[in-house]
Short mmCIF file of C-alpha atoms in Angstrom, two decimals:
data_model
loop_
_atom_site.label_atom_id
_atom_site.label_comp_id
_atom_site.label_asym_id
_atom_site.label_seq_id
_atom_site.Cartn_x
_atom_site.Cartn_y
_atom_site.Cartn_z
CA UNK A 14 -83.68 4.10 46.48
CA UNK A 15 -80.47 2.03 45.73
CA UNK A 16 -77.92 4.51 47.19
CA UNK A 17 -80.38 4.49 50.68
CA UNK A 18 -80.21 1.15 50.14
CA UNK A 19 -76.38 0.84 50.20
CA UNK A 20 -76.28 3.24 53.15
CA UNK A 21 -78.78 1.12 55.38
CA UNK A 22 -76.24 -1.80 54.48
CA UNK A 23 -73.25 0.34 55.43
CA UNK A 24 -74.72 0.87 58.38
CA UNK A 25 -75.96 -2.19 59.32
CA UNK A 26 -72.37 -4.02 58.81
CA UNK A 27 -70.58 -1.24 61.23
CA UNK A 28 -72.88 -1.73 63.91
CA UNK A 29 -72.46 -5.66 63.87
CA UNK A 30 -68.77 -5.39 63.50
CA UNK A 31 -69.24 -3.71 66.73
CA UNK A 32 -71.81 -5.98 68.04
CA UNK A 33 -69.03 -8.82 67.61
CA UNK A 34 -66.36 -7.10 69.30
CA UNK A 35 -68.03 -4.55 71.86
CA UNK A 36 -68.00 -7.57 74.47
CA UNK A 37 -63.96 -8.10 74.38
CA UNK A 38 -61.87 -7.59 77.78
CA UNK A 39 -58.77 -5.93 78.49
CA UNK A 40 -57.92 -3.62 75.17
CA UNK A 41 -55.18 -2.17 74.66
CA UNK A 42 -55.98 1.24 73.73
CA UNK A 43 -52.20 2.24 73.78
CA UNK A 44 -51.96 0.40 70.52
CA UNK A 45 -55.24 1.41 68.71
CA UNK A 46 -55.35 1.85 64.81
CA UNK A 47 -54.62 5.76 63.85
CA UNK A 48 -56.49 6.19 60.55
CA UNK A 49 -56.41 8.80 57.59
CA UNK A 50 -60.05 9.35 57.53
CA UNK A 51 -62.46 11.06 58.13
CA UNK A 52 -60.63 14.30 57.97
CA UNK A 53 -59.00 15.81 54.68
CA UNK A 54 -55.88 15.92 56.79
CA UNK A 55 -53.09 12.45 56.72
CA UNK A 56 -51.97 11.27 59.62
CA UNK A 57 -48.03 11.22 60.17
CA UNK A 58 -48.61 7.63 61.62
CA UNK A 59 -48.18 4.52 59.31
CA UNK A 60 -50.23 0.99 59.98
CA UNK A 61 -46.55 -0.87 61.18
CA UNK A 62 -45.01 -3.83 59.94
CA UNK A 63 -47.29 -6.38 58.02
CA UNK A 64 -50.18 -5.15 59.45
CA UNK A 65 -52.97 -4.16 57.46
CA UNK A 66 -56.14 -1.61 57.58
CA UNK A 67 -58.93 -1.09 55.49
CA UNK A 68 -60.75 2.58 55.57
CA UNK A 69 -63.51 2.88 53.72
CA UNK A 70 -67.39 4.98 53.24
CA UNK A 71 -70.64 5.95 51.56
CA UNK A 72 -70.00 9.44 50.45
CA UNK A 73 -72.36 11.92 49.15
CA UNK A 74 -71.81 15.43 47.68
CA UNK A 75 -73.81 17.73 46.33
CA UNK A 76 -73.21 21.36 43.97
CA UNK A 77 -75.38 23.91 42.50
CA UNK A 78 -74.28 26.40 39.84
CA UNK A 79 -76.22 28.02 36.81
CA UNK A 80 -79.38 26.54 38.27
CA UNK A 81 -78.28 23.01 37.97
CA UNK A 82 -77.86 20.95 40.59
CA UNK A 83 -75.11 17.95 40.40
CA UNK A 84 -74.97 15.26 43.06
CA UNK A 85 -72.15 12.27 43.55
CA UNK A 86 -72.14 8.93 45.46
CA UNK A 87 -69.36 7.18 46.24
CA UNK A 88 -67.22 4.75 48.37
CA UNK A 89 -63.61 6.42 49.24
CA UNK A 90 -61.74 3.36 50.18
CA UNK A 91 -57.76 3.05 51.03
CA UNK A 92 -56.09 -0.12 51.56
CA UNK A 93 -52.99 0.01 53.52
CA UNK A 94 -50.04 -2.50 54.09
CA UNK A 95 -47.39 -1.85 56.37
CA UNK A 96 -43.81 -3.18 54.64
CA UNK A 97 -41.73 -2.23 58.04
CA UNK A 98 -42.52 0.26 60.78
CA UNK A 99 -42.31 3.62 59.36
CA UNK A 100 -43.05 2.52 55.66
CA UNK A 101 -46.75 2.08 54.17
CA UNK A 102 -47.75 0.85 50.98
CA UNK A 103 -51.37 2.34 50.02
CA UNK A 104 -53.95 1.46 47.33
CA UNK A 105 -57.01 4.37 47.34
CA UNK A 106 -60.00 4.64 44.94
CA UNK A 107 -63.30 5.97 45.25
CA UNK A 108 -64.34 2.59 43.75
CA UNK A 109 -67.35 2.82 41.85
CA UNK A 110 -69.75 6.93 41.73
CA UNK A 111 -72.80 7.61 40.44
CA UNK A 112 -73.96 11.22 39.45
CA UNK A 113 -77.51 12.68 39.01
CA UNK A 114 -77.87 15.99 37.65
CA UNK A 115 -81.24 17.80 38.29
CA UNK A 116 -82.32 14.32 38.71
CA UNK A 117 -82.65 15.40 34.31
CA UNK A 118 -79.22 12.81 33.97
CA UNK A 119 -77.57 9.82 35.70
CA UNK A 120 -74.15 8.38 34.90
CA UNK A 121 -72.41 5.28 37.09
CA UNK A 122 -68.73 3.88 36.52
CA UNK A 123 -65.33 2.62 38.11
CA UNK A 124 -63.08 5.94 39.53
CA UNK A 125 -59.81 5.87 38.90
CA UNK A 126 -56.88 4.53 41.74
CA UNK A 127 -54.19 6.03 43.05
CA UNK A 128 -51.08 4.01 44.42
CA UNK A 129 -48.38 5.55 47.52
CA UNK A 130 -46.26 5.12 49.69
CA UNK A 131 -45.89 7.33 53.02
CA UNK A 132 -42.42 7.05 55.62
CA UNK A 133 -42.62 7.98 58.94
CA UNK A 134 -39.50 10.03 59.79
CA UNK A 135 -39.94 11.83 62.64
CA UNK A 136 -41.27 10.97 66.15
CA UNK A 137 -43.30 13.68 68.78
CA UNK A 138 -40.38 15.42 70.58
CA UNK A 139 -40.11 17.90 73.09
CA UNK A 140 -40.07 21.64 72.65
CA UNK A 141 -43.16 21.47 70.27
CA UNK A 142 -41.23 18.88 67.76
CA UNK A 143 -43.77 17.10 65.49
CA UNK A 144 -44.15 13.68 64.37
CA UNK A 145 -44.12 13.91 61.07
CA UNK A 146 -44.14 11.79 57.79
CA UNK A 147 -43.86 11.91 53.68
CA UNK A 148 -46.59 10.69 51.33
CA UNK A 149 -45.89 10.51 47.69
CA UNK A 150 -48.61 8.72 45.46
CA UNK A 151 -49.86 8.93 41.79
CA UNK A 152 -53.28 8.57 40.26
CA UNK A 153 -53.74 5.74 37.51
CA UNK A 154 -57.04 6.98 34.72
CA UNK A 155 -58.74 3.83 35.25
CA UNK A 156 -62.03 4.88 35.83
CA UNK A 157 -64.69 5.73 33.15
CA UNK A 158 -64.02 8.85 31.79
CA UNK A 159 -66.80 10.94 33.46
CA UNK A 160 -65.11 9.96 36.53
CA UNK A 161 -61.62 10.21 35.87
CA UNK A 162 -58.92 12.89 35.48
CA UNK A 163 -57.77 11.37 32.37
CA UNK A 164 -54.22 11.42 33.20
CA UNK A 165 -51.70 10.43 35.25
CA UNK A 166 -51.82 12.35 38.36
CA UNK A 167 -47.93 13.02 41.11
CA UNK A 168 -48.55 14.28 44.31
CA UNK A 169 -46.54 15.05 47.13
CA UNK A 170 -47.37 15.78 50.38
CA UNK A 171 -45.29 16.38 53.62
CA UNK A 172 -47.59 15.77 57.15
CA UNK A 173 -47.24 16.90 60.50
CA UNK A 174 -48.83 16.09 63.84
CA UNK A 175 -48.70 18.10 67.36
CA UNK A 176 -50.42 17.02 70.49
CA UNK A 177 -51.32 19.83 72.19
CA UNK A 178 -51.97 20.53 76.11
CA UNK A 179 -56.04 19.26 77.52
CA UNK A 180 -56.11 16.52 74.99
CA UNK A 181 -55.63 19.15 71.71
CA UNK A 182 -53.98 17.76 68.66
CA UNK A 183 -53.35 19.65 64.93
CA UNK A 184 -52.44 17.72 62.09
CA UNK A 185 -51.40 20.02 59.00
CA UNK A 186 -50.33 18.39 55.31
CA UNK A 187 -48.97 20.44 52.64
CA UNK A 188 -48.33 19.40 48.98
CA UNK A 189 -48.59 19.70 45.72
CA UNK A 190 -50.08 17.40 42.57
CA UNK A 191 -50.18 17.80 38.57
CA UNK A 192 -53.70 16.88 37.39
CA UNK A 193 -55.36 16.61 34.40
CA UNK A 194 -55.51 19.67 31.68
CA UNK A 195 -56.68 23.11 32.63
CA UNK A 196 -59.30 24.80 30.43
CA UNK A 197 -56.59 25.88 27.04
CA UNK A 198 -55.39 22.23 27.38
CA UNK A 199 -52.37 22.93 29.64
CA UNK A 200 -50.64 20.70 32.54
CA UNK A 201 -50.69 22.58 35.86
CA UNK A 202 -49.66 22.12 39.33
CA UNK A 203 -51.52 23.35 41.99
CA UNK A 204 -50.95 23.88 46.02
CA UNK A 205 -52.73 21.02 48.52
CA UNK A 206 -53.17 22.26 52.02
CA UNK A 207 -55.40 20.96 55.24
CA UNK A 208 -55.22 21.98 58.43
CA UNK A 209 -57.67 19.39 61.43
CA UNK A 210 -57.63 21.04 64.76
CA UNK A 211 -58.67 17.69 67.00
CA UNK A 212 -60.26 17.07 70.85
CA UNK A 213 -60.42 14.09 72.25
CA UNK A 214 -63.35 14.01 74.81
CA UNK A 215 -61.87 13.66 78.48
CA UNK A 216 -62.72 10.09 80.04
CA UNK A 217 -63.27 8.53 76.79
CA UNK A 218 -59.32 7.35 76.95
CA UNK A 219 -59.02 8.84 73.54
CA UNK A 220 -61.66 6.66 72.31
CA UNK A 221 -63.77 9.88 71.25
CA UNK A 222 -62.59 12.52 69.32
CA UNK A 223 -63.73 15.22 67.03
CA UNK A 224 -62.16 17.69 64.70
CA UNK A 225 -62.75 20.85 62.81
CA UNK A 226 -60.72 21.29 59.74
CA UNK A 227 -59.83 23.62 56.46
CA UNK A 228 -58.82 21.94 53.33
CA UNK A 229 -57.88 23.61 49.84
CA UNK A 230 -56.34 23.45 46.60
CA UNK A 231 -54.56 26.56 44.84
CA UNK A 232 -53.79 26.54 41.15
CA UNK A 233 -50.32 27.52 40.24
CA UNK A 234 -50.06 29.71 37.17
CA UNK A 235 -53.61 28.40 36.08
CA UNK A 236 -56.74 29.65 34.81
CA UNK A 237 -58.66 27.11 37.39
CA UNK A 238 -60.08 28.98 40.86
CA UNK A 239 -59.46 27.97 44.21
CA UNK A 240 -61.21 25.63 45.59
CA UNK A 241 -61.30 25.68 50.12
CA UNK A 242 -63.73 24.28 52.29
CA UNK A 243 -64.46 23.94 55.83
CA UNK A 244 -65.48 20.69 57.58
CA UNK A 245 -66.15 18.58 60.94
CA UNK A 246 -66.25 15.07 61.88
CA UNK A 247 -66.75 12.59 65.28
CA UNK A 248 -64.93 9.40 65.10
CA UNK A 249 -65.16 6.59 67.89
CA UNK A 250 -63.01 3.57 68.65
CA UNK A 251 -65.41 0.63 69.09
CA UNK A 252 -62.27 -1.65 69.79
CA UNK A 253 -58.29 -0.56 69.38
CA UNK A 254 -59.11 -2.33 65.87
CA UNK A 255 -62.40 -0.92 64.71
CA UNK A 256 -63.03 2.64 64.33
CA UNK A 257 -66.69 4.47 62.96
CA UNK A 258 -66.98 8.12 62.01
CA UNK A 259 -68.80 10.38 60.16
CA UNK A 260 -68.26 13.68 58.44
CA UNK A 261 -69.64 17.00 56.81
CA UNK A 262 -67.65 19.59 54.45
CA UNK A 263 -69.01 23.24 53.33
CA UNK A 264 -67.23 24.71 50.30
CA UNK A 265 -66.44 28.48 50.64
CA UNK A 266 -65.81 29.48 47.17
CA UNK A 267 -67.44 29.61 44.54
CA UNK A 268 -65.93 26.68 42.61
CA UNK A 269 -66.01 24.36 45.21
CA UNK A 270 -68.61 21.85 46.31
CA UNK A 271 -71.40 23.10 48.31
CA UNK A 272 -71.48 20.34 50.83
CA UNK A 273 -69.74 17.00 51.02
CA UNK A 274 -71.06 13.90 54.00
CA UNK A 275 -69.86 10.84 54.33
CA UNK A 276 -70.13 7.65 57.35
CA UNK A 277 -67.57 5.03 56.91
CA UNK A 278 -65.25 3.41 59.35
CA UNK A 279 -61.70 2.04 59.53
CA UNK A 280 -60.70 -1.93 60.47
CA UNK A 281 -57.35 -2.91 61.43
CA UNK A 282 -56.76 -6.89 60.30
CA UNK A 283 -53.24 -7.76 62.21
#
């Protein structure tokens, strides 16, 4: 009853935020907010200089294996600040989970944060150039232990974006990370790709869009599986400052998450 509850709320709030602002004149929608959610996939686009954006959502997730089902709630929130044009500072936590586990078990505590920076380097060129960007970030254990990786946690990722022909985009990150111990107690790094194959619905100037994606992660030299997963997502500008989506994930191996949903939205401040 308390996570519906937190849902209706999440709800409620994005649909007055848009109540507020749905009445405003003359956008312009050639400066609306690009944001890093809902898809696995970065954009190569930082927030620009001393703006800032909030992106934020109820997530739920849900696994099944040996007969026991585990579920996770959640509110995957970034905070970005933009110290010049191409440069981003970035603040990301899931904030706060809770976990049931064949409703037998239920934990709650703080997730751990993770702190980056991403640079813009390269802008859309001709002959199929990308825009493109770096994002290097590491995870600080602060949450309770249940929900954290108990260790520091590097990660590197380099992002690219192509607009494509009939209002097509594809935005593809790969990267790497060191988290916590594998299952003999060793470090490992493992391989982070995602791939988001985007439409933006004609007429909509770019307002509508929707996206079909494949994420994974590939242990190097490790004992863990691979872990991929499928996904989709709709996300609408209610103003060039206020964005709502929503989102589903399927896992496709074994060792992944069965399903993953989440509704959230993105507000630009400056």
């Amino acid at each position: 009853k308390y996570m519906k509850r937190v849902a209706y709320i999440i709800i409620c709030v994005t649909i007055l935020l848009g109540a507020i602002t749905a009445h405003a004149k003359d956008y312009d929608w050639s400066d609306a907010l690009v944001a890093d959610r809902p898809d696995v996939a970065e954009a190569s686009q930082t927030v620009g200089k001393f703006r800032i954006q909030l992106e934020t959502s109820f997530e739920f997730s849900q696994d099944r294996e040996n007969n026991l089902t585990t579920r996770f709630y959640g509110f995957p929130t970034l905070l970005r600040f933009g110290v010049i044009d191409p440069v981003e500072l970035r603040l990301d936590s899931t904030i706060y989970q809770f976990r049931t586990r064949s409703n037998t078990r239920y934990d709650k505590g703080p997730s751990d944060f993770t702190f980056g920076l991403k640079w813009h380097f390269l802008d859309y060129g001709s002959k199929g150039i990308p825009s493109m960007a770096v994002l290097v970030s590491c995870l600080f254990p602060t949450g309770k232990d249940e929900f954290s990786e108990n260790a520091y946690v590097p990660t590197f990722h380099i992002i690219a974006d192509w607009e494509l022909p009939v209002n097509l985009s594809l935005g593809v990150n790969l990267g790497v990370d060191v988290p916590g111990r594998d299952d003999v107690g060793d470090r490992y790094a493992q391989f982070l790709y995602a791939a988001s194959f985007g439409y933006a619905f004609h007429g909509t100037n770019d307002r509508l869009k929707m996206y079909i994606e494949v994420v994974g992660e590939s242990p190097i030299k490790s004992n863990k599986p691979d872990m991929r997963a499928l996904g989709t997502g709709v996300m609408f500008l209610i103003t060039p400052d206020v964005q709502v989506d929503t989102f589903i994930r399927a896992g496709i191996t074994k060792h992944s998450p069965d399903w993953i949903a989440g509704l959230g939205g993105a507000f630009r401040f400056f």
